[in-house]
């Protein structure tokens, strides 16, 4: 999965979580901190992905 697709999935999840919090389906305390924590988790997840290309050292 490309970084762009991965980021878009995270973005959709964050927006959905924020909407659920706004309409009262998620408790207000959880929604308040979840909207802060989810983007941080998304950034770590997206930027820690490695590309599928080999580094050229695989030769046996």
Short mmCIF file of N, CA, C and O in Angstrom, two decimals:
data_model
loop_
_atom_site.label_atom_id
_atom_site.label_comp_id
_atom_site.label_asym_id
_atom_site.label_seq_id
_atom_site.Cartn_x
_atom_site.Cartn_y
_atom_site.Cartn_z
N UNK A 1 0.85 -1.16 0.00
CA UNK A 1 0.00 0.00 0.00
C UNK A 1 0.91 1.24 0.00
O UNK A 1 1.85 1.32 0.78
N UNK A 2 0.59 2.20 -0.83
CA UNK A 2 1.41 3.40 -0.90
C UNK A 2 1.17 4.28 0.32
O UNK A 2 0.15 4.13 1.03
N UNK A 3 2.09 5.20 0.55
CA UNK A 3 1.93 6.11 1.68
C UNK A 3 0.70 6.98 1.52
O UNK A 3 0.04 7.31 2.50
N UNK A 4 0.40 7.36 0.29
CA UNK A 4 -0.77 8.21 0.04
C UNK A 4 -2.05 7.49 0.42
O UNK A 4 -2.92 8.05 1.11
N UNK A 5 -2.19 6.24 0.01
CA UNK A 5 -3.40 5.48 0.35
C UNK A 5 -3.48 5.26 1.86
O UNK A 5 -4.56 5.36 2.45
N UNK A 6 -2.35 4.97 2.46
CA UNK A 6 -2.33 4.75 3.91
C UNK A 6 -2.74 6.03 4.64
O UNK A 6 -3.53 5.98 5.60
N UNK A 7 -2.23 7.17 4.19
CA UNK A 7 -2.57 8.45 4.82
C UNK A 7 -4.05 8.78 4.62
O UNK A 7 -4.70 9.31 5.53
N UNK A 8 -4.59 8.48 3.45
CA UNK A 8 -6.01 8.75 3.19
C UNK A 8 -6.91 7.89 4.06
O UNK A 8 -7.96 8.35 4.54
N UNK A 9 -6.52 6.66 4.29
CA UNK A 9 -7.29 5.79 5.18
C UNK A 9 -7.28 6.34 6.60
O UNK A 9 -8.30 6.38 7.29
N UNK A 10 -6.11 6.76 7.07
CA UNK A 10 -6.01 7.37 8.40
C UNK A 10 -6.87 8.63 8.48
O UNK A 10 -7.56 8.87 9.47
N UNK A 11 -6.82 9.46 7.43
CA UNK A 11 -7.59 10.70 7.43
C UNK A 11 -9.09 10.42 7.51
O UNK A 11 -9.81 11.09 8.25
N UNK A 12 -9.54 9.44 6.76
CA UNK A 12 -10.96 9.08 6.80
C UNK A 12 -11.35 8.59 8.20
O UNK A 12 -12.43 8.93 8.71
N UNK A 13 -10.48 7.82 8.82
CA UNK A 13 -10.75 7.34 10.17
C UNK A 13 -10.80 8.46 11.20
O UNK A 13 -11.66 8.47 12.09
N UNK A 14 -9.91 9.42 11.06
CA UNK A 14 -9.88 10.55 12.00
C UNK A 14 -11.13 11.40 11.83
O UNK A 14 -11.75 11.82 12.82
N UNK A 15 -11.53 11.64 10.59
CA UNK A 15 -12.74 12.43 10.34
C UNK A 15 -13.97 11.69 10.86
O UNK A 15 -14.84 12.30 11.49
N UNK A 16 -14.04 10.39 10.63
CA UNK A 16 -15.17 9.61 11.12
C UNK A 16 -15.23 9.64 12.65
O UNK A 16 -16.30 9.80 13.24
N UNK A 17 -14.07 9.52 13.29
CA UNK A 17 -14.02 9.56 14.76
C UNK A 17 -14.47 10.92 15.28
O UNK A 17 -15.23 11.01 16.26
N UNK A 18 -14.04 11.99 14.60
CA UNK A 18 -14.44 13.34 15.02
C UNK A 18 -15.95 13.53 14.85
O UNK A 18 -16.60 14.14 15.71
N UNK A 19 -16.50 13.02 13.76
CA UNK A 19 -17.95 13.14 13.56
C UNK A 19 -18.73 12.33 14.58
O UNK A 19 -19.76 12.78 15.09
N UNK A 20 -18.24 11.14 14.89
CA UNK A 20 -18.91 10.33 15.92
C UNK A 20 -18.87 11.05 17.27
O UNK A 20 -19.85 11.01 18.02
N UNK A 21 -17.77 11.71 17.56
CA UNK A 21 -17.68 12.48 18.80
C UNK A 21 -18.60 13.68 18.80
O UNK A 21 -19.21 14.03 19.82
N UNK A 22 -18.72 14.33 17.64
CA UNK A 22 -19.57 15.52 17.55
C UNK A 22 -21.05 15.18 17.71
O UNK A 22 -21.82 15.97 18.25
N UNK A 23 -21.45 14.00 17.25
CA UNK A 23 -22.84 13.60 17.35
C UNK A 23 -23.15 12.79 18.61
O UNK A 23 -24.26 12.31 18.77
N UNK A 24 -22.17 12.61 19.48
CA UNK A 24 -22.41 12.00 20.77
C UNK A 24 -22.32 10.49 20.83
O UNK A 24 -22.69 9.89 21.83
N UNK A 25 -21.82 9.85 19.77
CA UNK A 25 -21.68 8.40 19.79
C UNK A 25 -20.43 7.96 20.55
O UNK A 25 -20.32 6.81 20.94
N UNK A 26 -19.49 8.87 20.71
CA UNK A 26 -18.26 8.62 21.46
C UNK A 26 -18.29 9.60 22.64
O UNK A 26 -18.60 10.77 22.45
N UNK A 27 -17.96 9.13 23.85
CA UNK A 27 -17.94 10.05 24.99
C UNK A 27 -17.03 11.25 24.74
O UNK A 27 -15.99 11.14 24.10
N UNK A 28 -17.43 12.40 25.25
CA UNK A 28 -16.74 13.66 24.96
C UNK A 28 -15.27 13.64 25.39
O UNK A 28 -14.42 14.17 24.68
N UNK A 29 -14.95 13.04 26.53
CA UNK A 29 -13.56 12.99 26.99
C UNK A 29 -12.69 12.19 26.04
O UNK A 29 -11.56 12.58 25.73
N UNK A 30 -13.21 11.08 25.57
CA UNK A 30 -12.45 10.24 24.64
C UNK A 30 -12.31 10.95 23.30
O UNK A 30 -11.24 10.93 22.69
N UNK A 31 -13.36 11.59 22.84
CA UNK A 31 -13.31 12.28 21.55
C UNK A 31 -12.33 13.45 21.58
O UNK A 31 -11.61 13.68 20.61
N UNK A 32 -12.28 14.14 22.72
CA UNK A 32 -11.38 15.30 22.83
C UNK A 32 -9.93 14.90 22.68
O UNK A 32 -9.17 15.54 21.96
N UNK A 33 -9.53 13.83 23.34
CA UNK A 33 -8.14 13.41 23.27
C UNK A 33 -7.86 12.49 22.09
O UNK A 33 -6.74 12.42 21.61
N UNK A 34 -8.87 11.81 21.60
CA UNK A 34 -8.68 10.94 20.44
C UNK A 34 -8.36 11.71 19.18
O UNK A 34 -7.57 11.27 18.35
N UNK A 35 -8.97 12.89 19.03
CA UNK A 35 -8.71 13.71 17.85
C UNK A 35 -7.29 14.26 17.89
O UNK A 35 -6.73 14.60 16.86
N UNK A 36 -6.68 14.30 19.06
CA UNK A 36 -5.28 14.72 19.16
C UNK A 36 -4.36 13.53 18.97
O UNK A 36 -3.33 13.62 18.29
N UNK A 37 -4.72 12.40 19.55
CA UNK A 37 -3.84 11.23 19.51
C UNK A 37 -3.84 10.53 18.16
O UNK A 37 -2.80 10.03 17.72
N UNK A 38 -4.98 10.46 17.48
CA UNK A 38 -5.04 9.75 16.21
C UNK A 38 -4.13 10.34 15.13
O UNK A 38 -3.46 9.59 14.43
N UNK A 39 -4.07 11.67 14.95
CA UNK A 39 -3.12 12.18 13.96
C UNK A 39 -1.66 11.88 14.30
O UNK A 39 -0.84 11.64 13.41
N UNK A 40 -1.34 11.86 15.59
CA UNK A 40 0.03 11.52 15.98
C UNK A 40 0.33 10.06 15.63
O UNK A 40 1.40 9.75 15.10
N UNK A 41 -0.60 9.17 15.91
CA UNK A 41 -0.43 7.77 15.55
C UNK A 41 -0.36 7.60 14.03
O UNK A 41 0.42 6.78 13.52
N UNK A 42 -1.16 8.36 13.32
CA UNK A 42 -1.14 8.28 11.86
C UNK A 42 0.21 8.71 11.31
O UNK A 42 0.76 8.07 10.40
N UNK A 43 0.76 9.80 11.83
CA UNK A 43 2.05 10.28 11.36
C UNK A 43 3.14 9.25 11.60
O UNK A 43 3.97 8.98 10.72
N UNK A 44 3.14 8.66 12.78
CA UNK A 44 4.14 7.63 13.08
C UNK A 44 3.96 6.44 12.15
O UNK A 44 4.93 5.88 11.63
N UNK A 45 2.73 6.05 11.92
CA UNK A 45 2.45 4.89 11.08
C UNK A 45 2.83 5.14 9.62
O UNK A 45 3.44 4.29 8.98
N UNK A 46 2.50 6.29 9.10
CA UNK A 46 2.76 6.59 7.68
C UNK A 46 4.24 6.79 7.44
O UNK A 46 4.80 6.28 6.46
N UNK A 47 4.91 7.53 8.31
CA UNK A 47 6.31 7.86 8.06
C UNK A 47 7.28 6.76 8.46
O UNK A 47 8.46 6.81 8.12
N UNK A 48 6.80 5.74 9.16
CA UNK A 48 7.69 4.65 9.53
C UNK A 48 7.65 3.52 8.52
O UNK A 48 8.38 2.55 8.67
N UNK A 49 6.82 3.64 7.50
CA UNK A 49 6.75 2.60 6.47
C UNK A 49 8.03 2.60 5.66
O UNK A 49 8.60 3.63 5.37
N UNK A 50 8.46 1.41 5.31
CA UNK A 50 9.63 1.28 4.45
C UNK A 50 9.16 0.96 3.04
O UNK A 50 8.12 0.35 2.84
N UNK A 51 9.94 1.39 2.10
CA UNK A 51 9.57 1.07 0.73
C UNK A 51 9.84 -0.40 0.46
O UNK A 51 10.62 -1.05 1.14
N UNK A 52 9.24 -0.94 -0.56
CA UNK A 52 9.41 -2.34 -0.90
C UNK A 52 10.69 -2.62 -1.66
O UNK A 52 11.04 -3.76 -1.91
N UNK A 53 11.41 -1.57 -2.05
CA UNK A 53 12.64 -1.75 -2.82
C UNK A 53 13.76 -2.30 -1.93
O UNK A 53 13.89 -1.93 -0.78
N UNK A 54 14.54 -3.17 -2.50
CA UNK A 54 15.65 -3.71 -1.72
C UNK A 54 16.80 -2.71 -1.72
O UNK A 54 16.91 -1.84 -2.58
N UNK A 55 17.68 -2.83 -0.76
CA UNK A 55 18.77 -1.90 -0.62
C UNK A 55 19.99 -2.30 -1.45
O UNK A 55 20.98 -1.59 -1.46
N UNK A 56 19.93 -3.40 -2.12
CA UNK A 56 21.03 -3.82 -2.96
C UNK A 56 22.06 -4.69 -2.25
O UNK A 56 23.01 -5.14 -2.85
N UNK A 57 21.87 -4.94 -0.99
CA UNK A 57 22.83 -5.74 -0.23
C UNK A 57 22.43 -7.21 -0.19
O UNK A 57 23.12 -8.02 0.40
N UNK A 58 21.30 -7.55 -0.78
CA UNK A 58 20.84 -8.95 -0.74
C UNK A 58 21.48 -9.70 -1.90
O UNK A 58 21.03 -9.64 -3.03
N UNK A 59 22.53 -10.34 -1.61
CA UNK A 59 23.18 -11.15 -2.63
C UNK A 59 23.88 -12.32 -1.96
O UNK A 59 24.82 -12.14 -1.20
N UNK A 60 23.43 -13.50 -2.22
CA UNK A 60 24.03 -14.65 -1.54
C UNK A 60 24.49 -15.69 -2.52
O UNK A 60 24.05 -15.83 -3.61
#
